[in-house]
Short mmCIF file of C-alpha atoms and ligand atoms in Angstrom, two decimals:
data_model
loop_
_atom_site.label_atom_id
_atom_site.label_comp_id
_atom_site.label_asym_id
_atom_site.label_seq_id
_atom_site.Cartn_x
_atom_site.Cartn_y
_atom_site.Cartn_z
CA PRO N 29 75.43 105.10 90.07
CA ALA N 30 75.06 108.88 90.20
CA THR N 31 78.08 111.01 89.72
CA PHE N 32 78.57 114.61 90.59
CA LYS N 33 78.10 116.80 87.56
CA PRO N 34 76.93 120.40 87.95
CA THR N 35 74.46 121.48 85.28
CA GLN N 36 73.60 125.03 86.38
CA TRP N 37 75.79 128.12 86.35
CA PRO N 38 75.27 129.58 89.83
CA THR N 39 74.64 133.28 88.97
CA GLU N 40 72.85 135.29 86.27
CA TYR N 41 76.22 136.42 84.78
CA LYS N 42 78.49 133.99 83.00
CA GLU N 43 81.74 135.53 83.99
CA THR N 44 84.43 134.72 86.55
CA THR N 45 86.14 137.49 88.56
CA GLN N 46 88.87 135.58 90.50
CA ARG N 47 90.26 132.19 89.60
CA TRP N 48 91.09 129.29 91.90
CA GLY N 49 94.60 129.63 93.38
CA ALA N 50 94.97 133.27 92.31
CA ASN N 51 96.69 135.96 94.42
CA PRO N 52 98.63 133.78 96.92
CA GLN N 53 99.95 136.94 98.60
CA ASN N 54 96.42 137.67 99.87
CA TYR N 55 95.70 134.18 101.20
CA SER N 56 98.89 132.95 102.86
CA GLN N 57 97.73 134.76 106.05
CA PHE N 58 94.90 132.23 106.18
CA GLY N 59 97.20 129.21 105.64
CA LEU N 60 95.96 128.98 102.04
CA PRO N 61 98.14 128.64 98.89
CA GLY N 62 95.84 131.02 96.97
CA HIS N 63 92.17 131.90 96.36
CA ASP N 64 90.22 129.01 97.76
CA GLY N 65 87.36 129.02 95.31
CA LEU N 66 85.99 130.55 92.15
CA ASP N 67 84.62 134.08 92.21
CA ILE N 68 81.74 134.67 89.84
CA ARG N 69 80.06 137.95 88.80
CA ALA N 70 76.91 138.52 90.81
CA PRO N 71 75.89 142.17 91.35
CA LEU N 72 74.07 143.12 94.52
CA ASN N 73 70.57 141.59 94.68
CA SER N 74 71.12 139.24 91.72
CA LYS N 75 70.01 135.63 92.01
CA ILE N 76 72.11 132.65 93.15
CA PHE N 77 71.38 129.11 92.08
CA ALA N 78 72.44 125.64 93.14
CA VAL N 79 74.84 124.10 90.62
CA ALA N 80 73.55 120.60 91.23
CA GLY N 81 70.98 118.85 93.33
CA GLY N 82 71.75 118.09 96.97
CA THR N 83 70.86 118.53 100.62
CA VAL N 84 71.46 121.83 102.43
CA PHE N 85 73.49 121.16 105.56
CA TYR N 86 74.42 124.68 106.59
CA VAL N 87 72.82 128.11 106.24
CA GLY N 88 74.30 130.96 108.32
CA ASP N 89 77.08 133.41 108.74
CA ARG N 90 79.32 131.42 111.11
CA ILE N 91 82.01 128.82 110.72
CA PRO N 92 79.79 125.71 111.08
CA GLY N 93 79.94 124.20 114.53
CA THR N 94 81.43 127.37 116.08
CA GLY N 95 80.18 130.79 117.09
CA THR N 96 82.94 132.45 114.99
CA VAL N 97 81.82 134.78 112.28
CA SER N 98 82.88 133.41 108.92
CA ASN N 99 84.78 135.36 106.25
CA LEU N 100 82.23 133.83 103.86
CA GLY N 101 79.42 135.98 105.40
CA TRP N 102 75.95 134.54 104.92
CA HIS N 103 76.43 131.31 103.01
CA VAL N 104 74.90 128.04 102.06
CA ARG N 105 76.55 124.66 102.03
CA ILE N 106 75.11 121.70 100.06
CA ASN N 107 76.02 118.02 100.13
CA HIS N 108 75.97 116.29 96.82
CA VAL N 109 76.55 112.77 95.59
CA ASP N 110 80.10 111.24 95.67
CA GLY N 111 81.08 113.26 98.80
CA PHE N 112 81.12 116.57 96.95
CA GLU N 113 80.17 119.77 98.74
CA THR N 114 79.45 123.22 97.31
CA ILE N 115 79.59 126.52 99.19
CA TYR N 116 77.89 129.73 98.07
CA ALA N 117 79.25 132.76 99.89
CA HIS N 118 78.69 136.47 100.44
CA LEU N 119 74.89 136.13 100.18
CA ALA N 120 72.21 138.39 101.62
CA ASN N 121 70.33 137.25 104.78
CA ASP N 122 66.95 137.13 103.10
CA SER N 123 63.96 134.79 102.59
CA PHE N 124 65.53 133.14 99.46
CA LEU N 125 67.98 131.24 101.65
CA PRO N 126 66.98 127.58 101.87
CA ARG N 127 66.34 125.73 105.14
CA TYR N 128 68.73 123.40 106.88
CA GLY N 129 68.07 119.81 105.68
CA GLN N 130 66.15 120.98 102.57
CA TYR N 131 66.74 119.15 99.29
CA VAL N 132 67.40 121.61 96.48
CA SER N 133 67.54 120.74 92.80
CA ALA N 134 70.01 121.97 90.18
CA GLY N 135 69.08 125.48 89.19
CA GLN N 136 66.86 126.13 92.23
CA ARG N 137 67.34 129.61 93.63
CA ILE N 138 69.15 129.42 97.01
CA GLY N 139 69.85 133.07 97.72
CA THR N 140 70.69 136.60 96.64
CA SER N 141 74.08 138.26 96.17
CA GLY N 142 74.59 140.31 99.29
CA ASN N 143 78.26 141.33 99.74
CA THR N 144 78.33 140.00 103.33
CA GLY N 145 81.48 138.73 105.08
CA ASN N 146 85.00 139.51 103.90
CA SER N 147 84.10 140.81 100.51
CA THR N 148 85.07 144.05 98.76
CA GLY N 149 82.23 144.14 96.30
CA ALA N 150 79.16 141.97 95.58
CA HIS N 151 80.12 138.63 93.95
CA LEU N 152 79.52 134.94 94.47
CA HIS N 153 82.39 132.95 95.99
CA LEU N 154 81.84 129.37 95.04
CA GLY N 155 83.81 126.85 97.05
CA MET N 156 83.97 123.10 96.53
CA LYS N 157 85.15 120.25 98.77
CA LYS N 158 85.69 116.54 98.45
CA PRO N 159 87.79 114.54 100.85
CA PRO N 160 90.79 114.41 100.92
CA GLY N 161 90.95 117.73 99.00
CA ASP N 162 93.55 118.81 96.49
CA TYR N 163 97.12 118.23 97.54
CA GLY N 164 98.41 121.17 99.60
CA TRP N 165 94.95 122.58 100.36
CA PRO N 166 93.35 122.44 103.81
CA TYR N 167 89.73 121.61 104.75
CA ASN N 168 89.24 119.14 101.83
CA LEU N 169 89.11 122.09 99.36
CA ILE N 170 89.27 121.26 95.73
CA ASN N 171 89.43 123.30 92.56
CA PRO N 172 85.84 123.85 91.33
CA GLU N 173 86.94 125.03 87.88
CA PRO N 174 86.97 121.66 86.07
CA TYR N 175 83.32 121.12 87.23
CA ILE N 176 82.02 124.65 86.71
CA LEU N 177 83.82 126.31 83.78
CA PRO N 178 82.54 123.85 81.18
CA LEU N 179 79.07 125.25 81.83
CA ILE N 180 80.07 128.44 80.09
CA GLY N 181 82.40 126.89 77.55
CA ALA N 182 85.36 128.56 79.18
CA PRO N 183 88.87 127.45 78.25
CA PRO N 184 90.50 124.82 80.47
CA PRO N 185 91.72 125.99 83.82
CA LEU N 186 94.80 128.16 83.86
CA PRO N 187 97.97 126.80 85.40
CA PRO N 188 98.45 127.65 89.08
CA PRO N 189 99.26 131.25 89.96
CA THR N 190 102.43 132.66 88.58
CA GLY N 191 105.40 132.84 90.85
CA ILE N 192 108.93 131.51 91.09
CA ASP N 193 109.06 127.74 91.32
CA LEU N 194 111.17 127.17 94.42
CA ALA N 195 111.59 123.51 93.48
CA ASP N 196 114.39 124.68 91.25
CA PHE N 197 116.40 125.62 94.30
CA PHE N 198 116.00 122.24 95.99
CA PHE N 199 116.56 119.80 93.11
CA PRO N 200 119.73 119.27 91.13
CA ALA N 201 119.53 120.39 87.53
CA ASP N 202 117.98 118.37 84.75
CA SER N 203 116.27 115.74 86.91
CA ASN N 204 119.71 114.56 88.09
CA LEU N 205 119.80 112.72 91.39
CA PHE N 206 123.05 114.43 92.52
CA GLY N 207 123.92 118.09 92.15
CA GLN N 208 127.21 119.82 91.88
CA ILE N 209 129.16 119.99 95.17
CA HIS N 210 130.23 123.25 96.72
CA ILE N 211 132.29 123.98 99.84
CA MET N 212 131.02 126.33 102.46
CA LYS N 213 133.16 128.07 105.11
CA ASN N 214 131.85 129.52 108.34
CA ASN N 215 133.03 132.12 110.85
CA TRP N 216 132.55 130.09 114.04
CA GLY N 217 135.48 127.75 113.75
CA ALA N 218 133.68 124.60 112.58
CA GLY N 219 135.09 122.68 109.64
CA ASP N 220 134.19 123.30 106.04
CA GLU N 221 130.99 121.74 104.75
CA ARG N 222 130.63 119.95 101.39
CA VAL N 223 127.11 120.85 100.31
CA GLN N 224 125.26 118.89 97.66
CA LEU N 225 121.66 118.70 96.56
CA GLN N 226 120.39 115.13 96.25
CA ARG N 227 117.03 114.00 94.99
CA GLU N 228 114.85 110.93 95.53
CA GLY N 229 111.54 111.28 93.71
CA ASN N 230 109.81 114.34 95.24
CA PHE N 231 112.18 114.40 98.22
CA SER N 232 115.02 116.90 98.26
CA TYR N 233 118.07 116.56 100.43
CA VAL N 234 120.41 119.47 101.13
CA THR N 235 123.40 117.41 102.24
CA LYS N 236 126.16 118.97 104.31
CA ASN N 237 128.98 116.43 104.68
CA ASN N 238 127.02 113.53 106.12
CA ASN N 239 124.20 115.65 107.58
CA TRP N 240 121.13 116.62 105.61
CA GLU N 241 117.90 118.60 105.46
CA LYS N 242 115.08 116.65 103.93
CA ARG N 243 112.16 118.36 102.19
CA LEU N 244 109.07 117.10 100.40
CA VAL N 245 108.53 119.13 97.25
CA GLY N 246 104.75 118.93 96.62
CA SER N 247 102.73 120.51 93.93
CA SER N 248 101.55 123.36 96.21
CA PHE N 249 103.96 123.39 99.12
CA ILE N 250 107.51 122.53 100.11
CA ASP N 251 107.65 120.85 103.54
CA LEU N 252 110.80 120.71 105.65
CA LEU N 253 110.57 117.26 107.17
CA MET N 254 113.86 116.76 108.98
CA ASP N 255 117.23 118.37 109.64
CA THR N 256 120.18 116.39 111.05
CA SER N 257 122.55 119.39 110.96
CA PRO N 258 121.78 121.59 113.99
CA SER N 259 124.68 119.89 115.83
CA GLU N 260 126.53 116.63 115.94
CA SER N 261 124.43 115.43 118.94
CA GLU N 262 120.91 116.09 117.80
CA TYR N 263 118.49 116.18 114.88
CA TYR N 264 114.90 117.53 114.55
CA THR N 265 111.70 116.75 112.70
CA VAL N 266 109.11 119.27 111.63
CA SER N 267 105.51 118.99 110.62
CA GLY N 268 103.68 121.81 108.78
CA HIS N 269 104.35 123.61 105.53
CA TRP N 270 107.69 125.27 105.13
CA LEU N 271 106.93 127.42 102.10
CA PRO N 272 104.52 127.59 99.22
CA ARG N 273 106.13 125.94 96.25
CA LYS N 274 105.54 129.03 94.10
CA MET N 275 106.24 132.46 95.58
CA THR N 276 106.59 135.96 94.28
CA VAL N 277 109.37 138.28 95.44
CA GLY N 278 108.23 140.21 98.52
CA GLN N 279 105.75 137.53 99.61
CA ASN N 280 105.55 136.45 103.23
CA PHE N 281 104.57 133.06 104.44
CA SER N 282 103.55 132.73 108.10
CA ARG N 283 102.97 129.39 109.68
CA THR N 284 103.12 127.37 112.91
CA GLU N 285 105.26 124.26 112.73
CA HIS N 286 105.55 121.42 115.23
CA VAL N 287 109.21 120.78 115.95
CA THR N 288 110.69 117.78 117.80
CA PHE N 289 114.36 117.49 118.73
CA TYR N 290 115.95 114.04 119.22
CA SER N 291 119.29 112.90 120.58
CA LYS N 292 121.40 111.27 117.89
CA ALA N 293 123.09 109.15 120.61
CA ASN N 294 119.98 107.47 122.11
CA CYS N 295 117.16 108.61 119.90
CA ALA N 296 115.25 110.07 122.88
CA VAL N 297 113.14 113.17 122.46
CA LYS N 298 114.97 116.17 123.86
CA ALA N 299 112.45 118.88 123.24
CA GLU N 300 109.15 119.34 121.46
CA TYR N 301 107.18 122.53 120.76
CA ASP N 302 105.10 124.55 118.30
CA ALA N 303 106.92 127.43 116.67
CA SER N 304 105.30 130.33 114.80
CA SER N 305 107.34 132.31 112.37
CA THR N 306 107.37 133.96 108.97
CA ILE N 307 109.61 133.45 105.95
CA LYS N 308 109.90 136.33 103.53
CA PHE N 309 111.06 135.90 99.97
CA ILE N 310 113.24 139.02 99.84
CA ASN N 311 114.77 138.90 96.42
CA LEU N 312 115.75 136.81 93.42
CA HIS N 313 119.28 137.87 92.43
CA ASN N 314 119.94 137.35 88.72
CA THR N 315 123.63 137.40 89.53
CA TRP N 316 125.09 137.04 92.99
CA THR N 317 128.72 136.90 94.05
CA ASN N 318 130.53 135.42 97.06
CA ASN N 319 134.30 134.90 97.29
CA ASN N 320 134.53 135.66 93.57
CA ILE N 321 132.11 132.87 92.73
CA ILE N 322 129.45 134.28 90.47
CA LEU N 323 126.13 132.50 90.56
CA ASN N 324 122.91 133.06 88.64
CA ASN N 325 119.42 132.83 90.16
CA VAL N 326 120.02 133.09 93.89
CA ALA N 327 116.90 133.38 96.06
CA GLU N 328 117.20 135.33 99.33
CA PHE N 329 114.89 134.62 102.26
CA ALA N 330 114.58 136.01 105.73
CA TRP N 331 113.34 133.95 108.69
CA ILE N 332 111.34 136.35 110.95
CA ILE N 333 110.26 135.68 114.55
CA ASN N 334 108.26 138.32 116.43
CA GLY N 335 109.22 140.89 113.87
CA LEU N 336 112.99 140.22 114.19
CA GLU N 337 114.96 138.84 111.30
CA GLU N 338 116.68 135.88 112.96
CA GLU N 339 118.32 134.30 109.98
CA LYS N 340 118.84 134.79 106.27
CA TYR N 341 119.15 131.98 103.71
CA PHE N 342 120.40 132.20 100.19
CA PHE N 343 119.55 129.30 97.87
CA ALA N 344 121.07 129.03 94.37
CA LYS N 345 119.24 127.33 91.55
CA SER N 346 120.27 123.65 91.34
CA LEU N 347 122.85 124.14 94.14
CA GLY N 348 120.80 124.63 97.25
CA LEU N 349 122.04 126.60 100.26
CA VAL N 350 124.91 128.85 99.39
CA LYS N 351 124.82 131.34 102.29
CA TRP N 352 123.42 131.50 105.81
CA THR N 353 123.59 134.30 108.34
CA SER N 354 122.19 134.80 111.80
CA ARG N 355 121.16 137.93 113.70
CA ARG N 356 123.98 137.18 116.19
CA GLY N 357 126.63 137.42 113.48
CA LEU N 358 127.24 133.81 112.54
CA GLU N 359 127.79 133.29 108.87
CA SER N 360 128.50 130.43 106.48
CA SER N 361 128.87 130.87 102.76
CA ILE N 362 130.05 129.26 99.47
CA TRP N 363 133.81 129.26 99.08
CA GLU N 364 134.53 126.96 96.28
CA LEU N 365 132.52 125.30 93.52
CA VAL N 366 133.83 121.79 92.97
CA PRO N 367 134.05 120.81 89.30
CA VAL N 368 131.41 118.31 88.35
CA GLY N 369 132.78 114.77 88.68
CA ALA N 370 135.85 115.75 90.74
CA GLN N 371 134.52 114.55 94.02
CA GLN N 372 132.38 111.73 95.25
CA ASN N 373 128.74 112.33 96.17
CA ASN N 374 128.01 113.05 99.82
CA LYS N 375 126.96 109.95 101.75
CA ARG N 376 123.93 110.68 103.97
CA GLY N 377 124.41 109.62 107.56
CA THR N 378 121.84 107.59 109.47
CA TRP N 379 120.85 108.02 113.10
CA CYS N 380 118.00 106.23 114.85
CA GLY N 381 116.88 104.64 111.58
CA ILE N 382 115.99 107.93 109.91
CA SER N 383 116.85 108.56 106.28
ZN1 LIG R 13 86.39 134.19 96.55
#
């Protein structure tokens, strides 16, 4: 059976200008973890070629199936064997564009570099898709580099974009399943909380007494799945990405999450809605102090709704949440670090069968 294997470099210039996944700060506004393709040098009016044989299923400057103008500008989409799709973007609207339904062979000219769409200088943006896509990427997008870079003998793909790996703030140290316990005190009269990070595979639990926040730590995103701690009477589930797994200080991440609140008493849905907000990675403190406890590597985040900073979170490496404040003046913070082994691990409560 045929397998997808590009044989033709798609431009006249064997040089890349922006790698897959690069510059996450420019792409989070589009719900993307980074650059969603491979940019290749292609000066204005230079030739663009199909990387492999296939059938053209879109030629135009819209998002297919809609009237919306695409950031890709004039572009060509080709279906290949094995469910692969390639996209050639920022082309000129000229007579070198193929026709819808046309079969093109590898190396056949399919256009001209034209700097159309959201482009700050002529280049080819090469996108690639294959269901279900790379983990954490929407629209079935995959990294084209393993298929394309061998054509110019380039070194193997670089690791994902640099940034601080937030997984370190949600897993106990050294692949342990249970982290060190700390005590948090609050200013609203509720009892102390014993906070402990717990790990099950790629799932992180920030446990607070018997309540917990559960997150899936994926390769590209961290998703908050569930939180049983808003009150003793309710818990909520969330769908949608919480944060990119790797972020740089100063980076914002905006998203819309679907939130459902349940009653712990009878498991009934109490409220359900979509919530749009932004989380900003404000700072990574090399040393950070609270109640004379000195911690290293504390990440500070702000939760912003409609431009207002509603809450702040501080997460310490290998410890999890160490401080929380709200715009209305509520505050909870680390008060005591319990020596390792001096207390039993938190036991996670169960309500309505969730765990
Ligand atoms: Zn691009």
